[in-house]
mmCIF file of C-alpha atoms in Angstrom:
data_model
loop_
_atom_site.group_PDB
_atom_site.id
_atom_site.type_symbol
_atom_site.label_atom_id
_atom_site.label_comp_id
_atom_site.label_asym_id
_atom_site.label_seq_id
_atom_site.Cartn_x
_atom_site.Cartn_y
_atom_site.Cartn_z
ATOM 1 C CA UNK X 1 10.846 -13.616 -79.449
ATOM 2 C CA UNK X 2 10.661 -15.727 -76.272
ATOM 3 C CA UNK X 3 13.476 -17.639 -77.015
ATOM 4 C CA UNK X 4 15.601 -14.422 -78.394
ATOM 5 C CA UNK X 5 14.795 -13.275 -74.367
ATOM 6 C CA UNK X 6 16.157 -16.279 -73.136
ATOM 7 C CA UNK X 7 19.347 -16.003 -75.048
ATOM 8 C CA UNK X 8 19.897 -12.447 -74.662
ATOM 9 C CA UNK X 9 18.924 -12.349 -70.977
ATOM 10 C CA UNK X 10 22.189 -13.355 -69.633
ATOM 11 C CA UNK X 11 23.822 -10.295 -71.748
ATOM 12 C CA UNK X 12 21.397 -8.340 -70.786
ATOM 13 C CA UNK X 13 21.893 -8.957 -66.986
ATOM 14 C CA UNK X 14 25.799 -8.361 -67.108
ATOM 15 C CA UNK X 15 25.618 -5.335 -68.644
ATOM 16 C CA UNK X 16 22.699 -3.960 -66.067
ATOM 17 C CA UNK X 17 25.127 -5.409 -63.487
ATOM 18 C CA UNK X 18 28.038 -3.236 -64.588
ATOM 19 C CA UNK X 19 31.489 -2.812 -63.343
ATOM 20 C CA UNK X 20 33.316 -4.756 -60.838
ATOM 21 C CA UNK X 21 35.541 -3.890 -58.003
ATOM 22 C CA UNK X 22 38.495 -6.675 -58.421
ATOM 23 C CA UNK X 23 40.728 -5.197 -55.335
ATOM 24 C CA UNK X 24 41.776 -7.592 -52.973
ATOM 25 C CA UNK X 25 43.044 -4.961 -50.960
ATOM 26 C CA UNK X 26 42.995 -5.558 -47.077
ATOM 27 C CA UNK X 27 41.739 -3.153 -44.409
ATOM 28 C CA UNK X 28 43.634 -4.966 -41.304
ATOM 29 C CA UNK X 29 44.236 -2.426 -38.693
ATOM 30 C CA UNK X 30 42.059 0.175 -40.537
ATOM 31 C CA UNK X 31 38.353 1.675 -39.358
ATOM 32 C CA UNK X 32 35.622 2.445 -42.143
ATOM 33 C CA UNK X 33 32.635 4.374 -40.954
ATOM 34 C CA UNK X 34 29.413 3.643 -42.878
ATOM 35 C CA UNK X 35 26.701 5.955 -42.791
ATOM 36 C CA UNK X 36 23.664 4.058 -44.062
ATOM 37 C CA UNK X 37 24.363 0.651 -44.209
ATOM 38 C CA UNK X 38 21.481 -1.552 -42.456
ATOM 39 C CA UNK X 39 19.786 -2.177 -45.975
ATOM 40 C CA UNK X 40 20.582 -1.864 -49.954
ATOM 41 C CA UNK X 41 23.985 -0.938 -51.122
ATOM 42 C CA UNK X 42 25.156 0.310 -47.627
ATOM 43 C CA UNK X 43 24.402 -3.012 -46.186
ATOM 44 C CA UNK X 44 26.704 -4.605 -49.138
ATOM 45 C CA UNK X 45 28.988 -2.093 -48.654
ATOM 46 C CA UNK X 46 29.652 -2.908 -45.095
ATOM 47 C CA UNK X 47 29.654 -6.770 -46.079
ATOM 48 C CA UNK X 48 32.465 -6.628 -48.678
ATOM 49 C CA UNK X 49 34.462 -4.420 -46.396
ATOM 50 C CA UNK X 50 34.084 -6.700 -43.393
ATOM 51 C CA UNK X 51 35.773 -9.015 -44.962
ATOM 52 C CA UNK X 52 38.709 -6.267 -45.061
ATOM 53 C CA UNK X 53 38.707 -5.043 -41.568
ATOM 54 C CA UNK X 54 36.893 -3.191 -39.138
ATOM 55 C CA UNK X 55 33.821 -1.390 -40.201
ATOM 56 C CA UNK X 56 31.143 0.936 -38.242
ATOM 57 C CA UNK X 57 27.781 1.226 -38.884
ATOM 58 C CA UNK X 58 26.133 4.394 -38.160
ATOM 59 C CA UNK X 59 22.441 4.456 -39.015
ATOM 60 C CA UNK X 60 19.382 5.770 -37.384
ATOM 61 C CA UNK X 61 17.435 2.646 -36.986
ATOM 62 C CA UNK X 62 19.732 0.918 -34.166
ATOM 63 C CA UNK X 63 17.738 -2.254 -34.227
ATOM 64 C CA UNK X 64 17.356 -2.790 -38.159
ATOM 65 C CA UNK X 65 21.140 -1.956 -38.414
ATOM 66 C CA UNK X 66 21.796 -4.278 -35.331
ATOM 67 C CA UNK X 67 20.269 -7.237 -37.236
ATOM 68 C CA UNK X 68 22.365 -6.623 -40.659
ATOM 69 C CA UNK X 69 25.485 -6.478 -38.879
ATOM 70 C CA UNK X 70 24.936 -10.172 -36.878
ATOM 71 C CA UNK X 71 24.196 -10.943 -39.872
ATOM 72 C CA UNK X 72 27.084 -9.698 -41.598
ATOM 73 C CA UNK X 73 29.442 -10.653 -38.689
ATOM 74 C CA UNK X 74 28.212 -14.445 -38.953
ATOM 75 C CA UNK X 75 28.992 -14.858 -42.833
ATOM 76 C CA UNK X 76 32.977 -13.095 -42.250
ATOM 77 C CA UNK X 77 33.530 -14.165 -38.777
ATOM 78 C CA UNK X 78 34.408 -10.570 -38.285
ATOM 79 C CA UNK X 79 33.652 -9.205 -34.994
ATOM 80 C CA UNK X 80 34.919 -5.848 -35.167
ATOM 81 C CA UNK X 81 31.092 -5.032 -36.984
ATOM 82 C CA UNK X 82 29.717 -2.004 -34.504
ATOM 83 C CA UNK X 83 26.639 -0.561 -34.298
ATOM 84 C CA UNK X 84 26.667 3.410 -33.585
ATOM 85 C CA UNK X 85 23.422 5.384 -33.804
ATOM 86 C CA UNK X 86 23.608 8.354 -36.049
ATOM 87 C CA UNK X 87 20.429 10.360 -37.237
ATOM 88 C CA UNK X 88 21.491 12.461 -40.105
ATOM 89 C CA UNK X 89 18.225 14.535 -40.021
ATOM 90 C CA UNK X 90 19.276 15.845 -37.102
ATOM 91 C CA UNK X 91 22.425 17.784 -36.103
ATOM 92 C CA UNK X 92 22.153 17.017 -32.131
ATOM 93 C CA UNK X 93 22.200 13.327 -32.840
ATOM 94 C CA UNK X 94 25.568 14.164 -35.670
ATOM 95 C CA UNK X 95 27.194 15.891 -32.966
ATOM 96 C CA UNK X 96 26.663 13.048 -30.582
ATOM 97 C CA UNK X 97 27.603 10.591 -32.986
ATOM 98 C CA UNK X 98 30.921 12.164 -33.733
ATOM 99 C CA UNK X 99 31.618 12.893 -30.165
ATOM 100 C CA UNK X 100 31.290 9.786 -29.237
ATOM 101 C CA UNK X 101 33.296 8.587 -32.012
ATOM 102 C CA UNK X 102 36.458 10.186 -31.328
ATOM 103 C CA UNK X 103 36.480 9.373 -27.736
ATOM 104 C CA UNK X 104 36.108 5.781 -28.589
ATOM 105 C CA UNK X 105 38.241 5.729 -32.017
ATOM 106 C CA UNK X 106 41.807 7.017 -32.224
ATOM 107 C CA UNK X 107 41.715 6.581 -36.240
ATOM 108 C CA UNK X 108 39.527 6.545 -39.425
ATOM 109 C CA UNK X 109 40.945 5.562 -42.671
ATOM 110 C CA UNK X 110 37.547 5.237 -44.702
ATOM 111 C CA UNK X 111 34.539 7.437 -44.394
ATOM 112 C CA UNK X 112 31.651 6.319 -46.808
ATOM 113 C CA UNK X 113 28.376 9.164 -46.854
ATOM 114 C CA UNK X 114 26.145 6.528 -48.261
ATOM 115 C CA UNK X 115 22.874 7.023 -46.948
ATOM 116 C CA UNK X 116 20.133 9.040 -48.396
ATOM 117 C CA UNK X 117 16.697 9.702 -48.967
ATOM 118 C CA UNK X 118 14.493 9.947 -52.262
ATOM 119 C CA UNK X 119 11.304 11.303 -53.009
ATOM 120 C CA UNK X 120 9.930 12.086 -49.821
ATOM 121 C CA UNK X 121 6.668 14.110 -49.433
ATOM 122 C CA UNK X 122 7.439 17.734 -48.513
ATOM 123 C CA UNK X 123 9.080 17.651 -44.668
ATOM 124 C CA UNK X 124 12.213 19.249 -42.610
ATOM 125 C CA UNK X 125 14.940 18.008 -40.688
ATOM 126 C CA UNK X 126 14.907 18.476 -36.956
ATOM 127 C CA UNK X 127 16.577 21.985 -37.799
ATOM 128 C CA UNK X 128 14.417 22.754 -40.343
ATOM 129 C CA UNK X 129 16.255 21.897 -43.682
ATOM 130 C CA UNK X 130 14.032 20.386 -46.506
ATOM 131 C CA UNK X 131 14.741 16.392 -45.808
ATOM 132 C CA UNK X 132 15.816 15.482 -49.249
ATOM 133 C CA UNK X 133 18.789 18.489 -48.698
ATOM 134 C CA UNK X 134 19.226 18.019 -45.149
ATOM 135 C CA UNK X 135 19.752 14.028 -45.133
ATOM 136 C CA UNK X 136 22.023 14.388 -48.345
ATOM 137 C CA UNK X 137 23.921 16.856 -48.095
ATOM 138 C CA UNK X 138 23.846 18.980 -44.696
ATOM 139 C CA UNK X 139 23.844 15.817 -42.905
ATOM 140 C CA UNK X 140 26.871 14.214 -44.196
ATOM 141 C CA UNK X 141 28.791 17.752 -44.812
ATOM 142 C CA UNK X 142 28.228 18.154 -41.115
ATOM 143 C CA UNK X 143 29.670 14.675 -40.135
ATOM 144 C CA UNK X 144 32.163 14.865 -42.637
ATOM 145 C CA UNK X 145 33.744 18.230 -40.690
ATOM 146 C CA UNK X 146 33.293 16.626 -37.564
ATOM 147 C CA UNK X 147 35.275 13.567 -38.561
ATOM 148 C CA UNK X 148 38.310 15.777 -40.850
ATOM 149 C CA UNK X 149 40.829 16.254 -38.219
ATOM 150 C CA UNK X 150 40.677 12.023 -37.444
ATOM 151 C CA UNK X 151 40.792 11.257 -41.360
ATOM 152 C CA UNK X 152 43.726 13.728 -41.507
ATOM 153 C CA UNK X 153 45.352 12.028 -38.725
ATOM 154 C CA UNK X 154 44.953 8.696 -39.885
ATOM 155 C CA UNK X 155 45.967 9.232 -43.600
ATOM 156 C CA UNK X 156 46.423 7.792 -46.134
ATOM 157 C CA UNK X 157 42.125 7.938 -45.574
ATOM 158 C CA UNK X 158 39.441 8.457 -47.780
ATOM 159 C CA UNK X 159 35.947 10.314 -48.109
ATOM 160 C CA UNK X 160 33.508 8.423 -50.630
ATOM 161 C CA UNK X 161 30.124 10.141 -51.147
ATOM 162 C CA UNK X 162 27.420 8.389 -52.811
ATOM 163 C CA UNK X 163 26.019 10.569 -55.422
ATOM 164 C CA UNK X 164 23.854 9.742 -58.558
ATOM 165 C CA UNK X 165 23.331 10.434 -62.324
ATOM 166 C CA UNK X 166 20.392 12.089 -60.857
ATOM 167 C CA UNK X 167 22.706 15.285 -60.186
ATOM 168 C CA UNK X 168 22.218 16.016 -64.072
ATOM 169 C CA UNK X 169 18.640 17.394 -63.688
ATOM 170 C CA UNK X 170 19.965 19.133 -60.502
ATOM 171 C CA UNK X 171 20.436 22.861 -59.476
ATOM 172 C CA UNK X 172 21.517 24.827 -56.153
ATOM 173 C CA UNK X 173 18.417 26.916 -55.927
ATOM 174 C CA UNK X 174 19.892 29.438 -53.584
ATOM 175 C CA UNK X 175 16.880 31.489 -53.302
ATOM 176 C CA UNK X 176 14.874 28.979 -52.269
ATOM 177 C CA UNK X 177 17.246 25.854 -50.496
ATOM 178 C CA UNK X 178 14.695 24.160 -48.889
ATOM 179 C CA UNK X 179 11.586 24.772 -51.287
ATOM 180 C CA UNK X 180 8.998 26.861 -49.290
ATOM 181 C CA UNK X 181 8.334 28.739 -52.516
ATOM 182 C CA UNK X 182 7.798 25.793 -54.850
ATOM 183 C CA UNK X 183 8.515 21.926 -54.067
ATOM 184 C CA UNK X 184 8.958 18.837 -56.748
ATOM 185 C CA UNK X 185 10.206 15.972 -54.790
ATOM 186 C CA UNK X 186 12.137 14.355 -57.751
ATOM 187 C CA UNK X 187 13.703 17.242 -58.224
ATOM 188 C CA UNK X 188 14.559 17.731 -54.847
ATOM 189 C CA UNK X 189 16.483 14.788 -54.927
ATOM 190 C CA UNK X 190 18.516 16.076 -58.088
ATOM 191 C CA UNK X 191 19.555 18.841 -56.563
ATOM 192 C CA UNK X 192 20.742 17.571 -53.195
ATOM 193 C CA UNK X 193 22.688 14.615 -55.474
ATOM 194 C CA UNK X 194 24.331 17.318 -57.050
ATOM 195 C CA UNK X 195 24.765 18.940 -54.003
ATOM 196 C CA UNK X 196 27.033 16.180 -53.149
ATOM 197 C CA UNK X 197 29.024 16.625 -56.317
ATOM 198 C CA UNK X 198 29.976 20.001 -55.646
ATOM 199 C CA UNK X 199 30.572 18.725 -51.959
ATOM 200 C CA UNK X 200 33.136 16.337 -53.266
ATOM 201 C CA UNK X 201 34.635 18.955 -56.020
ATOM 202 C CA UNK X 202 35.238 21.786 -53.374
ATOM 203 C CA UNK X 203 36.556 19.406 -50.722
ATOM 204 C CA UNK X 204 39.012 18.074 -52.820
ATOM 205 C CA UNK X 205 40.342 20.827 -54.045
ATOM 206 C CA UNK X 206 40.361 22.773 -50.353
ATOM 207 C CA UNK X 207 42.405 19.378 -49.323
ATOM 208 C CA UNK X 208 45.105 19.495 -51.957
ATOM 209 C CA UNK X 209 45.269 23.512 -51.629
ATOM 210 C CA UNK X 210 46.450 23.110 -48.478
ATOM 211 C CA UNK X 211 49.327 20.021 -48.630
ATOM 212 C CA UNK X 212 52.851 20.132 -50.858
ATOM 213 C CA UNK X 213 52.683 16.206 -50.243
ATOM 214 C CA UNK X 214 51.680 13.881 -52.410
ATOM 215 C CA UNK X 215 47.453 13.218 -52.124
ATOM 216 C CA UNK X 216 46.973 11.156 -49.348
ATOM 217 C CA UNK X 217 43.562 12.264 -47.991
ATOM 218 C CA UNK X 218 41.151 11.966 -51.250
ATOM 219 C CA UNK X 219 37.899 12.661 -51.604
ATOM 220 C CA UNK X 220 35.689 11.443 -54.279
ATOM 221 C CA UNK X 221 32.277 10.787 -55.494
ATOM 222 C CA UNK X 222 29.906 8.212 -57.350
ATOM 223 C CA UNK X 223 26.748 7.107 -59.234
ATOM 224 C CA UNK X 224 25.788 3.684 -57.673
ATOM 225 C CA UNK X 225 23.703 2.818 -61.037
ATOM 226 C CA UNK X 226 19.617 2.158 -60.694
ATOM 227 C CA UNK X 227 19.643 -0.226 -58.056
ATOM 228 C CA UNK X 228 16.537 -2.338 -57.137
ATOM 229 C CA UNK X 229 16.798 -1.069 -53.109
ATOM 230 C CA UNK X 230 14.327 0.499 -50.528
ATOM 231 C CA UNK X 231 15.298 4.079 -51.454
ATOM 232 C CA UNK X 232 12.383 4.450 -53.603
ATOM 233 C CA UNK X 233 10.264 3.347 -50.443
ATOM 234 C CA UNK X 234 8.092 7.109 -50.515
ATOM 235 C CA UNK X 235 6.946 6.622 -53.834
ATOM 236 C CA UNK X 236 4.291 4.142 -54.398
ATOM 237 C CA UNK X 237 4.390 4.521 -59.012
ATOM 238 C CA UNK X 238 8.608 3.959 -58.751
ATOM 239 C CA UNK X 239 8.456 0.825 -55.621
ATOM 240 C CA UNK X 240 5.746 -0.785 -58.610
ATOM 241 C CA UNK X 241 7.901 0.265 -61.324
ATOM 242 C CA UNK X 242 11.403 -1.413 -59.478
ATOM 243 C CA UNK X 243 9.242 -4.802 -59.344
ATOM 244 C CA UNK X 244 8.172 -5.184 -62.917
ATOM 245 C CA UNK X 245 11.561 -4.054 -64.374
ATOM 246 C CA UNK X 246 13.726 -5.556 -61.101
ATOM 247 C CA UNK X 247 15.726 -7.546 -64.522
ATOM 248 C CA UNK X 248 17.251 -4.537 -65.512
ATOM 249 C CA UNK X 249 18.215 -3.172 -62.304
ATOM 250 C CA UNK X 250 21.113 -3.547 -60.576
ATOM 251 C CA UNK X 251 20.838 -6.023 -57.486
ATOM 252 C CA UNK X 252 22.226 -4.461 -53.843
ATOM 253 C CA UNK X 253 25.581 -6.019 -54.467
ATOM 254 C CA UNK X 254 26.194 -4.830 -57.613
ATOM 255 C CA UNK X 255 25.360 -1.211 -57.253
ATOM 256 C CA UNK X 256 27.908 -1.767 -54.084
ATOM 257 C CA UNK X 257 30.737 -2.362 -56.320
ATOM 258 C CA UNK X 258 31.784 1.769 -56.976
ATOM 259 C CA UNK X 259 31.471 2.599 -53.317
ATOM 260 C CA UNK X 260 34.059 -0.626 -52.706
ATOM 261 C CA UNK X 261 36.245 0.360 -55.446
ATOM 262 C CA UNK X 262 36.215 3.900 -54.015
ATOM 263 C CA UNK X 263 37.474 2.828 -50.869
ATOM 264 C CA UNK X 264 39.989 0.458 -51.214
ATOM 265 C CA UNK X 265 41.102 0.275 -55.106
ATOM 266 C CA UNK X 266 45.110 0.659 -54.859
ATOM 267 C CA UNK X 267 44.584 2.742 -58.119
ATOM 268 C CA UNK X 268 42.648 5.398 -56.487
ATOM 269 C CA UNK X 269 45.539 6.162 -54.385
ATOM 270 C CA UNK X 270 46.007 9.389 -55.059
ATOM 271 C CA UNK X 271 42.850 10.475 -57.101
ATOM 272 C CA UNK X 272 40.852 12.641 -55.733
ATOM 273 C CA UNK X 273 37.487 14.953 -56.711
ATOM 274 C CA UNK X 274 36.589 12.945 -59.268
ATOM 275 C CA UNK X 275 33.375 11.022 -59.808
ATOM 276 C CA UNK X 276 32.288 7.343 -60.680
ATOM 277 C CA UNK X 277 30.142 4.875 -62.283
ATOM 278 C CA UNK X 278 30.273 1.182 -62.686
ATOM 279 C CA UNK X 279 34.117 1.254 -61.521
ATOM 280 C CA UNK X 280 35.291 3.994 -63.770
ATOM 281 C CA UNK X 281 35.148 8.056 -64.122
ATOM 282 C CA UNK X 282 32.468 8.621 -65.657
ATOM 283 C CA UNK X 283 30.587 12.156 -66.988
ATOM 284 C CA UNK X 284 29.569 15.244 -64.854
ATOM 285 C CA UNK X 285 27.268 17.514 -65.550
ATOM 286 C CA UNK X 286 28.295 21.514 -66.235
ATOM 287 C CA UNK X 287 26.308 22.150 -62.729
ATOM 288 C CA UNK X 288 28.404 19.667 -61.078
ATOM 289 C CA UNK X 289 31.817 21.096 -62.483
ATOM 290 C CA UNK X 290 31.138 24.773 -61.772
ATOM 291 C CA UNK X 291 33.498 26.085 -59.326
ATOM 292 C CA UNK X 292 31.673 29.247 -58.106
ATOM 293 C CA UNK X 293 28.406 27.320 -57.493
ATOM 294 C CA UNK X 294 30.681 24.820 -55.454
ATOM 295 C CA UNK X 295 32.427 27.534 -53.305
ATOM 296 C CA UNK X 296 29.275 29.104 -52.786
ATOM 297 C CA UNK X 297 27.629 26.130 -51.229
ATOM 298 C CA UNK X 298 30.446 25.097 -49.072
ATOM 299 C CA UNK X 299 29.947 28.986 -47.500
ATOM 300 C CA UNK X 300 26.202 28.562 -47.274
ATOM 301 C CA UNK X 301 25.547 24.887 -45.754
ATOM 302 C CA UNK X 302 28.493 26.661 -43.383
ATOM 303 C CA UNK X 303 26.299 29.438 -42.249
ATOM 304 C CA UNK X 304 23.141 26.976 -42.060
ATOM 305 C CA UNK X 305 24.926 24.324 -39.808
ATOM 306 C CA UNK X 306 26.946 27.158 -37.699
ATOM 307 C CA UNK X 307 30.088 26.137 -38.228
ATOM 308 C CA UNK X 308 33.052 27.417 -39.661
ATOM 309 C CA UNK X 309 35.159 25.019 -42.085
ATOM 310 C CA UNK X 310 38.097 26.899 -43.740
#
């Protein structure tokens, strides 16, 4: 059996690892904002696309996202790496982020909604959204309108939003958003991943509603694969779980390679509200391709974050 292990293991590792992004696409001239990427597949993310062109960083922990990107500026001898403080559990801090944004940046041809949180203990948002919601979704909903009217200007752009096959045990629980009557943080985390689903599905087709040219503002969404990251962090059983079986979980850089493919594969051109895994569509659930549910959301997270998106 040992030695069956040691021949299988290499087989066993490139299928874990998955799909590949194989563009060689440049980024010259073009600005990528990364929410999320001081650590895991953000931070590999932002490496890959450094290598591209100019990339922002926009993360809450300044100092932690300060050190990945001299990090990530010595190994591509890119400079244009920026640090930009951005707290998605809170809207003041979103607002300030994209204010500050737009004065500074005259375009944005990538916008990646990477980070997240999983499995947190029961807790709100600055404005009182259940985190797991509020981070997810709300947060990156609420940057996403900010940022629209840049993307638009600068197109052909993109919106990427990291998902998960996690939006299968999902629901929008309407009557109870951010779980005062009854709480399961797994769950919680299903249903703001397929929050982000329907975010993707009702963006897209509000985007392409509203043009007679052919797609060049896309918006699209993606499963990232089980990746052995700091995103299980909250739960002590799954951080014990990710060492013993780290084998069969994808490393950082390989559950990057959808969210670079996303962005930059010449393919992708003109797709738009689909979702991914491992570099290719891949399945959604019924949840996560029902129309009313998505429409309904879009109208709700509007009327929670006071704004109006039409």
């Amino acid at each position: 059996v040992p030695v069956l292990l040691l021949v299988a293991a290499p087989y066993i590792r490139s299928y874990v690892a998955g799909g590949r992004c194989q563009s060689a696409a440049r980024l010259d001239g073009k600005v990528v904002v990364i929410t999320g990427a001081n650590t895991g597949i953000g931070k590999e993310t932002a490496r890959d696309l450094a290598r591209r062109g100019e990339v922002i960083v926009a993360c809450r922990d300044v100092a932690k996202a300060e050190a990945a990107a001299r990090e990530i500026r010595a190994e591509t001898g890119n400079q244009q790496v920026v640090v930009k403080k951005l707290d998605l559990a809170d809207t003041k801090s979103i607002r300030e982020f994209a204010e500050k944004f737009l004065a500074e940046e005259k375009e944005l041809h990538i916008l990646i909604n990477n980070a997240g949180v999983m499995l947190c203990p029961y807790s709100k948002t600055a404005d009182g959204f259940e985190m797991h919601l509020g981070v997810n979704h709300l947060g990156h909903f609420l940057l996403t309108f900010l940022l629209l009217e840049r993307l638009k200007q600068s197109a052909p752009a993109r919106i990427v939003n990291v998902s998960s096959l996690a939006h299968h045990g999902g629901r929008i629980r309407f009557h109870d958003l951010h779980g005062e009557k009854s709480y399961n943080r797994g769950l919680a985390y299903c249903h703001s991943k397929l929050a982000n689903v329907l975010f993707t599905r009702e963006l897209a087709r509000r985007l392409q509603g509203k043009s007679q040219r052919p797609v060049e503002f896309t918006a699209n969404a993606l499963h990232p694969g089980s990746v052995h990251s700091e995103l299980v962090r909250h739960s002590f059983l799954m951080t014990w779980l990710w060492k013993i079986f780290s084998f069969f979980l994808k490393t950082p850089w390989e559950g990057a390679q959808t969210s670079i493919y996303c962005a930059v594969a010449e393919e992708l051109d003109s797709v738009t509200g689909q979702y991914f895994s491992d570099c290719q569509p891949a399945y959604v659930s019924s949840r996560g391709r029902d129309d009313e549910t998505a429409k309904k959301l879009w109208n709700v997270s509007c009327e929670l974050l006071g704004i109006q998106w039409d």
